PDB file of N, CA and C in Angstrom:
ATOM      1  N   MET A   1       0.848  -1.171   0.000  1.00  0.00           N
ATOM      2  CA  MET A   1       0.000   0.000   0.000  1.00  0.00           C
ATOM      3  C   MET A   1       0.896   1.237   0.000  1.00  0.00           C
ATOM      4  N   ILE A   2       0.496   2.224  -0.785  1.00  0.00           N
ATOM      5  CA  ILE A   2       1.254   3.468  -0.840  1.00  0.00           C
ATOM      6  C   ILE A   2       0.317   4.647  -0.577  1.00  0.00           C
ATOM      7  N   HIS A   3       0.883   5.705  -0.027  1.00  0.00           N
ATOM      8  CA  HIS A   3       0.135   6.929   0.255  1.00  0.00           C
ATOM      9  C   HIS A   3       0.211   7.843  -0.971  1.00  0.00           C
ATOM     10  N   LEU A   4      -0.952   8.392  -1.357  1.00  0.00           N
ATOM     11  CA  LEU A   4      -1.031   9.355  -2.452  1.00  0.00           C
ATOM     12  C   LEU A   4      -1.909  10.518  -2.012  1.00  0.00           C
ATOM     13  N   THR A   5      -1.899  11.595  -2.810  1.00  0.00           N
ATOM     14  CA  THR A   5      -2.644  12.802  -2.469  1.00  0.00           C
ATOM     15  C   THR A   5      -3.512  13.232  -3.648  1.00  0.00           C
ATOM     16  N   ARG A   6      -4.804  13.349  -3.391  1.00  0.00           N
ATOM     17  CA  ARG A   6      -5.715  13.841  -4.434  1.00  0.00           C
ATOM     18  C   ARG A   6      -5.450  15.329  -4.683  1.00  0.00           C
ATOM     19  N   LEU A   7      -6.016  15.858  -5.721  1.00  0.00           N
ATOM     20  CA  LEU A   7      -5.809  17.264  -6.064  1.00  0.00           C
ATOM     21  C   LEU A   7      -6.340  18.218  -4.994  1.00  0.00           C
ATOM     22  N   ASN A   8      -7.326  17.757  -4.207  1.00  0.00           N
ATOM     23  CA  ASN A   8      -7.883  18.596  -3.135  1.00  0.00           C
ATOM     24  C   ASN A   8      -7.107  18.433  -1.816  1.00  0.00           C
ATOM     25  N   ASP A   9      -5.896  17.874  -1.881  1.00  0.00           N
ATOM     26  CA  ASP A   9      -4.997  17.650  -0.742  1.00  0.00           C
ATOM     27  C   ASP A   9      -5.441  16.532   0.190  1.00  0.00           C
ATOM     28  N   GLU A  10      -6.461  15.774  -0.172  1.00  0.00           N
ATOM     29  CA  GLU A  10      -6.894  14.630   0.631  1.00  0.00           C
ATOM     30  C   GLU A  10      -5.927  13.469   0.401  1.00  0.00           C
ATOM     31  N   GLU A  11      -5.365  12.963   1.489  1.00  0.00           N
ATOM     32  CA  GLU A  11      -4.454  11.824   1.390  1.00  0.00           C
ATOM     33  C   GLU A  11      -5.236  10.523   1.483  1.00  0.00           C
ATOM     34  N   PHE A  12      -4.765   9.518   0.755  1.00  0.00           N
ATOM     35  CA  PHE A  12      -5.383   8.200   0.816  1.00  0.00           C
ATOM     36  C   PHE A  12      -4.325   7.148   0.539  1.00  0.00           C
ATOM     37  N   VAL A  13      -4.680   5.900   0.770  1.00  0.00           N
ATOM     38  CA  VAL A  13      -3.765   4.785   0.581  1.00  0.00           C
ATOM     39  C   VAL A  13      -4.340   3.890  -0.506  1.00  0.00           C
ATOM     40  N   ILE A  14      -3.464   3.430  -1.391  1.00  0.00           N
ATOM     41  CA  ILE A  14      -3.908   2.614  -2.511  1.00  0.00           C
ATOM     42  C   ILE A  14      -3.085   1.325  -2.559  1.00  0.00           C
ATOM     43  N   ASN A  15      -3.716   0.255  -2.967  1.00  0.00           N
ATOM     44  CA  ASN A  15      -3.029  -1.021  -3.131  1.00  0.00           C
ATOM     45  C   ASN A  15      -2.247  -0.964  -4.444  1.00  0.00           C
ATOM     46  N   CYS A  16      -0.937  -0.812  -4.326  1.00  0.00           N
ATOM     47  CA  CYS A  16      -0.122  -0.622  -5.538  1.00  0.00           C
ATOM     48  C   CYS A  16      -0.071  -1.875  -6.406  1.00  0.00           C
ATOM     49  N   ALA A  17      -0.433  -3.033  -5.864  1.00  0.00           N
ATOM     50  CA  ALA A  17      -0.464  -4.253  -6.671  1.00  0.00           C
ATOM     51  C   ALA A  17      -1.609  -4.210  -7.685  1.00  0.00           C
ATOM     52  N   GLN A  18      -2.550  -3.302  -7.483  1.00  0.00           N
ATOM     53  CA  GLN A  18      -3.704  -3.199  -8.376  1.00  0.00           C
ATOM     54  C   GLN A  18      -3.542  -2.138  -9.463  1.00  0.00           C
ATOM     55  N   ILE A  19      -2.396  -1.451  -9.479  1.00  0.00           N
ATOM     56  CA  ILE A  19      -2.180  -0.416 -10.496  1.00  0.00           C
ATOM     57  C   ILE A  19      -1.926  -1.071 -11.846  1.00  0.00           C
ATOM     58  N   GLU A  20      -2.733  -0.696 -12.830  1.00  0.00           N
ATOM     59  CA  GLU A  20      -2.548  -1.181 -14.199  1.00  0.00           C
ATOM     60  C   GLU A  20      -1.618  -0.258 -14.972  1.00  0.00           C
ATOM     61  N   ARG A  21      -1.868   1.049 -14.832  1.00  0.00           N
ATOM     62  CA  ARG A  21      -1.015   2.016 -15.523  1.00  0.00           C
ATOM     63  C   ARG A  21      -1.163   3.383 -14.876  1.00  0.00           C
ATOM     64  N   ILE A  22      -0.211   4.261 -15.212  1.00  0.00           N
ATOM     65  CA  ILE A  22      -0.234   5.635 -14.724  1.00  0.00           C
ATOM     66  C   ILE A  22      -0.045   6.538 -15.928  1.00  0.00           C
ATOM     67  N   GLU A  23      -0.951   7.495 -16.092  1.00  0.00           N
ATOM     68  CA  GLU A  23      -0.867   8.449 -17.198  1.00  0.00           C
ATOM     69  C   GLU A  23      -0.522   9.825 -16.638  1.00  0.00           C
ATOM     70  N   SER A  24       0.207  10.590 -17.400  1.00  0.00           N
ATOM     71  CA  SER A  24       0.537  11.960 -17.017  1.00  0.00           C
ATOM     72  C   SER A  24      -0.276  12.895 -17.885  1.00  0.00           C
ATOM     73  N   ILE A  25      -1.150  13.725 -17.249  1.00  0.00           N
ATOM     74  CA  ILE A  25      -2.128  14.489 -18.038  1.00  0.00           C
ATOM     75  C   ILE A  25      -2.210  15.993 -17.792  1.00  0.00           C
ATOM     76  N   PRO A  26      -1.449  16.807 -17.200  1.00  0.00           N
ATOM     77  CA  PRO A  26      -0.114  16.645 -16.631  1.00  0.00           C
ATOM     78  C   PRO A  26      -0.122  16.079 -15.221  1.00  0.00           C
ATOM     79  N   GLU A  27      -1.268  16.107 -14.499  1.00  0.00           N
ATOM     80  CA  GLU A  27      -1.306  15.417 -13.217  1.00  0.00           C
ATOM     81  C   GLU A  27      -1.191  13.922 -13.504  1.00  0.00           C
ATOM     82  N   SER A  28      -0.945  13.153 -12.463  1.00  0.00           N
ATOM     83  CA  SER A  28      -0.856  11.707 -12.655  1.00  0.00           C
ATOM     84  C   SER A  28      -2.231  11.093 -12.475  1.00  0.00           C
ATOM     85  N   ASN A  29      -2.632  10.291 -13.429  1.00  0.00           N
ATOM     86  CA  ASN A  29      -3.885   9.567 -13.386  1.00  0.00           C
ATOM     87  C   ASN A  29      -3.551   8.099 -13.176  1.00  0.00           C
ATOM     88  N   VAL A  30      -3.855   7.589 -11.976  1.00  0.00           N
ATOM     89  CA  VAL A  30      -3.549   6.201 -11.627  1.00  0.00           C
ATOM     90  C   VAL A  30      -4.768   5.355 -11.965  1.00  0.00           C
ATOM     91  N   ILE A  31      -4.610   4.419 -12.889  1.00  0.00           N
ATOM     92  CA  ILE A  31      -5.710   3.558 -13.312  1.00  0.00           C
ATOM     93  C   ILE A  31      -5.484   2.170 -12.733  1.00  0.00           C
ATOM     94  N   LEU A  32      -6.510   1.671 -12.030  1.00  0.00           N
ATOM     95  CA  LEU A  32      -6.426   0.352 -11.416  1.00  0.00           C
ATOM     96  C   LEU A  32      -6.945  -0.720 -12.362  1.00  0.00           C
ATOM     97  N   MET A  33      -6.668  -1.960 -12.030  1.00  0.00           N
ATOM     98  CA  MET A  33      -7.097  -3.088 -12.866  1.00  0.00           C
ATOM     99  C   MET A  33      -8.612  -3.188 -12.983  1.00  0.00           C
ATOM    100  N   ASN A  34      -9.346  -2.674 -11.992  1.00  0.00           N
ATOM    101  CA  ASN A  34     -10.810  -2.736 -12.045  1.00  0.00           C
ATOM    102  C   ASN A  34     -11.421  -1.566 -12.820  1.00  0.00           C
ATOM    103  N   GLY A  35     -10.563  -0.694 -13.382  1.00  0.00           N
ATOM    104  CA  GLY A  35     -11.042   0.427 -14.174  1.00  0.00           C
ATOM    105  C   GLY A  35     -11.191   1.727 -13.407  1.00  0.00           C
ATOM    106  N   LYS A  36     -11.182   1.669 -12.085  1.00  0.00           N
ATOM    107  CA  LYS A  36     -11.255   2.906 -11.305  1.00  0.00           C
ATOM    108  C   LYS A  36      -9.975   3.696 -11.512  1.00  0.00           C
ATOM    109  N   HIS A  37     -10.089   5.021 -11.382  1.00  0.00           N
ATOM    110  CA  HIS A  37      -8.892   5.840 -11.549  1.00  0.00           C
ATOM    111  C   HIS A  37      -8.891   6.970 -10.524  1.00  0.00           C
ATOM    112  N   TYR A  38      -7.686   7.430 -10.226  1.00  0.00           N
ATOM    113  CA  TYR A  38      -7.478   8.495  -9.257  1.00  0.00           C
ATOM    114  C   TYR A  38      -6.499   9.496  -9.840  1.00  0.00           C
ATOM    115  N   VAL A  39      -6.873  10.763  -9.849  1.00  0.00           N
ATOM    116  CA  VAL A  39      -5.970  11.826 -10.283  1.00  0.00           C
ATOM    117  C   VAL A  39      -5.280  12.337  -9.019  1.00  0.00           C
ATOM    118  N   VAL A  40      -3.942  12.304  -9.041  1.00  0.00           N
ATOM    119  CA  VAL A  40      -3.179  12.620  -7.838  1.00  0.00           C
ATOM    120  C   VAL A  40      -2.122  13.674  -8.116  1.00  0.00           C
ATOM    121  N   GLN A  41      -1.614  14.265  -7.032  1.00  0.00           N
ATOM    122  CA  GLN A  41      -0.611  15.324  -7.139  1.00  0.00           C
ATOM    123  C   GLN A  41       0.782  14.785  -7.445  1.00  0.00           C
ATOM    124  N   GLU A  42       1.084  13.581  -7.000  1.00  0.00           N
ATOM    125  CA  GLU A  42       2.421  13.026  -7.173  1.00  0.00           C
ATOM    126  C   GLU A  42       2.717  12.782  -8.648  1.00  0.00           C
ATOM    127  N   SER A  43       3.987  12.950  -9.000  1.00  0.00           N
ATOM    128  CA  SER A  43       4.408  12.688 -10.381  1.00  0.00           C
ATOM    129  C   SER A  43       4.480  11.180 -10.619  1.00  0.00           C
ATOM    130  N   VAL A  44       4.545  10.804 -11.878  1.00  0.00           N
ATOM    131  CA  VAL A  44       4.686   9.394 -12.230  1.00  0.00           C
ATOM    132  C   VAL A  44       5.933   8.814 -11.563  1.00  0.00           C
ATOM    133  N   ASP A  45       7.033   9.537 -11.616  1.00  0.00           N
ATOM    134  CA  ASP A  45       8.279   9.048 -11.011  1.00  0.00           C
ATOM    135  C   ASP A  45       8.148   8.878  -9.497  1.00  0.00           C
ATOM    136  N   GLU A  46       7.457   9.797  -8.830  1.00  0.00           N
ATOM    137  CA  GLU A  46       7.250   9.678  -7.384  1.00  0.00           C
ATOM    138  C   GLU A  46       6.435   8.425  -7.063  1.00  0.00           C
ATOM    139  N   ILE A  47       5.412   8.168  -7.849  1.00  0.00           N
ATOM    140  CA  ILE A  47       4.581   6.987  -7.616  1.00  0.00           C
ATOM    141  C   ILE A  47       5.406   5.722  -7.822  1.00  0.00           C
ATOM    142  N   ILE A  48       6.177   5.683  -8.876  1.00  0.00           N
ATOM    143  CA  ILE A  48       7.033   4.519  -9.132  1.00  0.00           C
ATOM    144  C   ILE A  48       8.003   4.325  -7.973  1.00  0.00           C
ATOM    145  N   ASP A  49       8.616   5.394  -7.499  1.00  0.00           N
ATOM    146  CA  ASP A  49       9.548   5.299  -6.368  1.00  0.00           C
ATOM    147  C   ASP A  49       8.857   4.728  -5.130  1.00  0.00           C
ATOM    148  N   ARG A  50       7.635   5.149  -4.874  1.00  0.00           N
ATOM    149  CA  ARG A  50       6.903   4.654  -3.707  1.00  0.00           C
ATOM    150  C   ARG A  50       6.574   3.165  -3.848  1.00  0.00           C
ATOM    151  N   VAL A  51       6.216   2.754  -5.050  1.00  0.00           N
ATOM    152  CA  VAL A  51       5.938   1.331  -5.292  1.00  0.00           C
ATOM    153  C   VAL A  51       7.209   0.507  -5.087  1.00  0.00           C
ATOM    154  N   VAL A  52       8.324   0.977  -5.616  1.00  0.00           N
ATOM    155  CA  VAL A  52       9.601   0.275  -5.450  1.00  0.00           C
ATOM    156  C   VAL A  52       9.962   0.190  -3.966  1.00  0.00           C
ATOM    157  N   GLU A  53       9.826   1.287  -3.231  1.00  0.00           N
ATOM    158  CA  GLU A  53      10.131   1.293  -1.794  1.00  0.00           C
ATOM    159  C   GLU A  53       9.234   0.316  -1.042  1.00  0.00           C
ATOM    160  N   TYR A  54       7.957   0.290  -1.390  1.00  0.00           N
ATOM    161  CA  TYR A  54       7.012  -0.627  -0.741  1.00  0.00           C
ATOM    162  C   TYR A  54       7.419  -2.075  -1.003  1.00  0.00           C
ATOM    163  N   ASN A  55       7.705  -2.394  -2.236  1.00  0.00           N
ATOM    164  CA  ASN A  55       8.096  -3.766  -2.578  1.00  0.00           C
ATOM    165  C   ASN A  55       9.415  -4.151  -1.914  1.00  0.00           C
ATOM    166  N   ALA A  56      10.336  -3.217  -1.790  1.00  0.00           N
ATOM    167  CA  ALA A  56      11.613  -3.485  -1.110  1.00  0.00           C
ATOM    168  C   ALA A  56      11.374  -3.790   0.368  1.00  0.00           C
ATOM    169  N   ARG A  57      10.446  -3.055   0.996  1.00  0.00           N
ATOM    170  CA  ARG A  57      10.122  -3.325   2.402  1.00  0.00           C
ATOM    171  C   ARG A  57       9.554  -4.723   2.582  1.00  0.00           C
ATOM    172  N   ILE A  58       8.695  -5.121   1.663  1.00  0.00           N
ATOM    173  CA  ILE A  58       8.117  -6.467   1.736  1.00  0.00           C
ATOM    174  C   ILE A  58       9.204  -7.523   1.578  1.00  0.00           C
ATOM    175  N   LEU A  59      10.064  -7.354   0.593  1.00  0.00           N
ATOM    176  CA  LEU A  59      11.148  -8.306   0.362  1.00  0.00           C
ATOM    177  C   LEU A  59      12.064  -8.390   1.577  1.00  0.00           C
ATOM    178  N   LYS A  60      12.389  -7.259   2.161  1.00  0.00           N
ATOM    179  CA  LYS A  60      13.239  -7.224   3.350  1.00  0.00           C
ATOM    180  C   LYS A  60      12.585  -7.988   4.495  1.00  0.00           C
ATOM    181  N   GLU A  61      11.292  -7.806   4.683  1.00  0.00           N
ATOM    182  CA  GLU A  61      10.570  -8.504   5.753  1.00  0.00           C
ATOM    183  C   GLU A  61      10.533 -10.006   5.489  1.00  0.00           C
ATOM    184  N   VAL A  62      10.310 -10.412   4.267  1.00  0.00           N
ATOM    185  CA  VAL A  62      10.299 -11.832   3.920  1.00  0.00           C
ATOM    186  C   VAL A  62      11.662 -12.458   4.203  1.00  0.00           C
ATOM    187  N   GLN A  63      12.718 -11.765   3.838  1.00  0.00           N
ATOM    188  CA  GLN A  63      14.059 -12.275   4.084  1.00  0.00           C
ATOM    189  C   GLN A  63      14.341 -12.345   5.587  1.00  0.00           C
ATOM    190  N   ARG A  64      13.863 -11.395   6.355  1.00  0.00           N
ATOM    191  CA  ARG A  64      14.050 -11.397   7.804  1.00  0.00           C
ATOM    192  C   ARG A  64      13.353 -12.594   8.434  1.00  0.00           C
ATOM    193  N   VAL A  65      12.151 -12.872   7.987  1.00  0.00           N
ATOM    194  CA  VAL A  65      11.362 -13.968   8.556  1.00  0.00           C
ATOM    195  C   VAL A  65      12.011 -15.314   8.221  1.00  0.00           C
ATOM    196  N   LYS A  66      12.612 -15.431   7.055  1.00  0.00           N
ATOM    197  CA  LYS A  66      13.250 -16.694   6.654  1.00  0.00           C
ATOM    198  C   LYS A  66      14.470 -17.033   7.494  1.00  0.00           C
ATOM    199  N   LEU A  67      15.094 -16.013   8.114  1.00  0.00           N
ATOM    200  CA  LEU A  67      16.310 -16.246   8.908  1.00  0.00           C
ATOM    201  C   LEU A  67      16.011 -16.897  10.206  1.00  0.00           C
TER     202      LEU A  67
END
């Protein structure tokens, strides 16, 4: 899950595993696999960075548990 911000400054959390694509319009439009979409303040690169960080945290936790 990653934190994003709508254009009205409302913060919310989204399941990044459900992201199908992100369009730049110039705001970022996050389209989910179910067809829902969210226009957010974060840039495409910021969203990608957050997804990568989230996945790295999960991988780190999995590796910790295996030890």
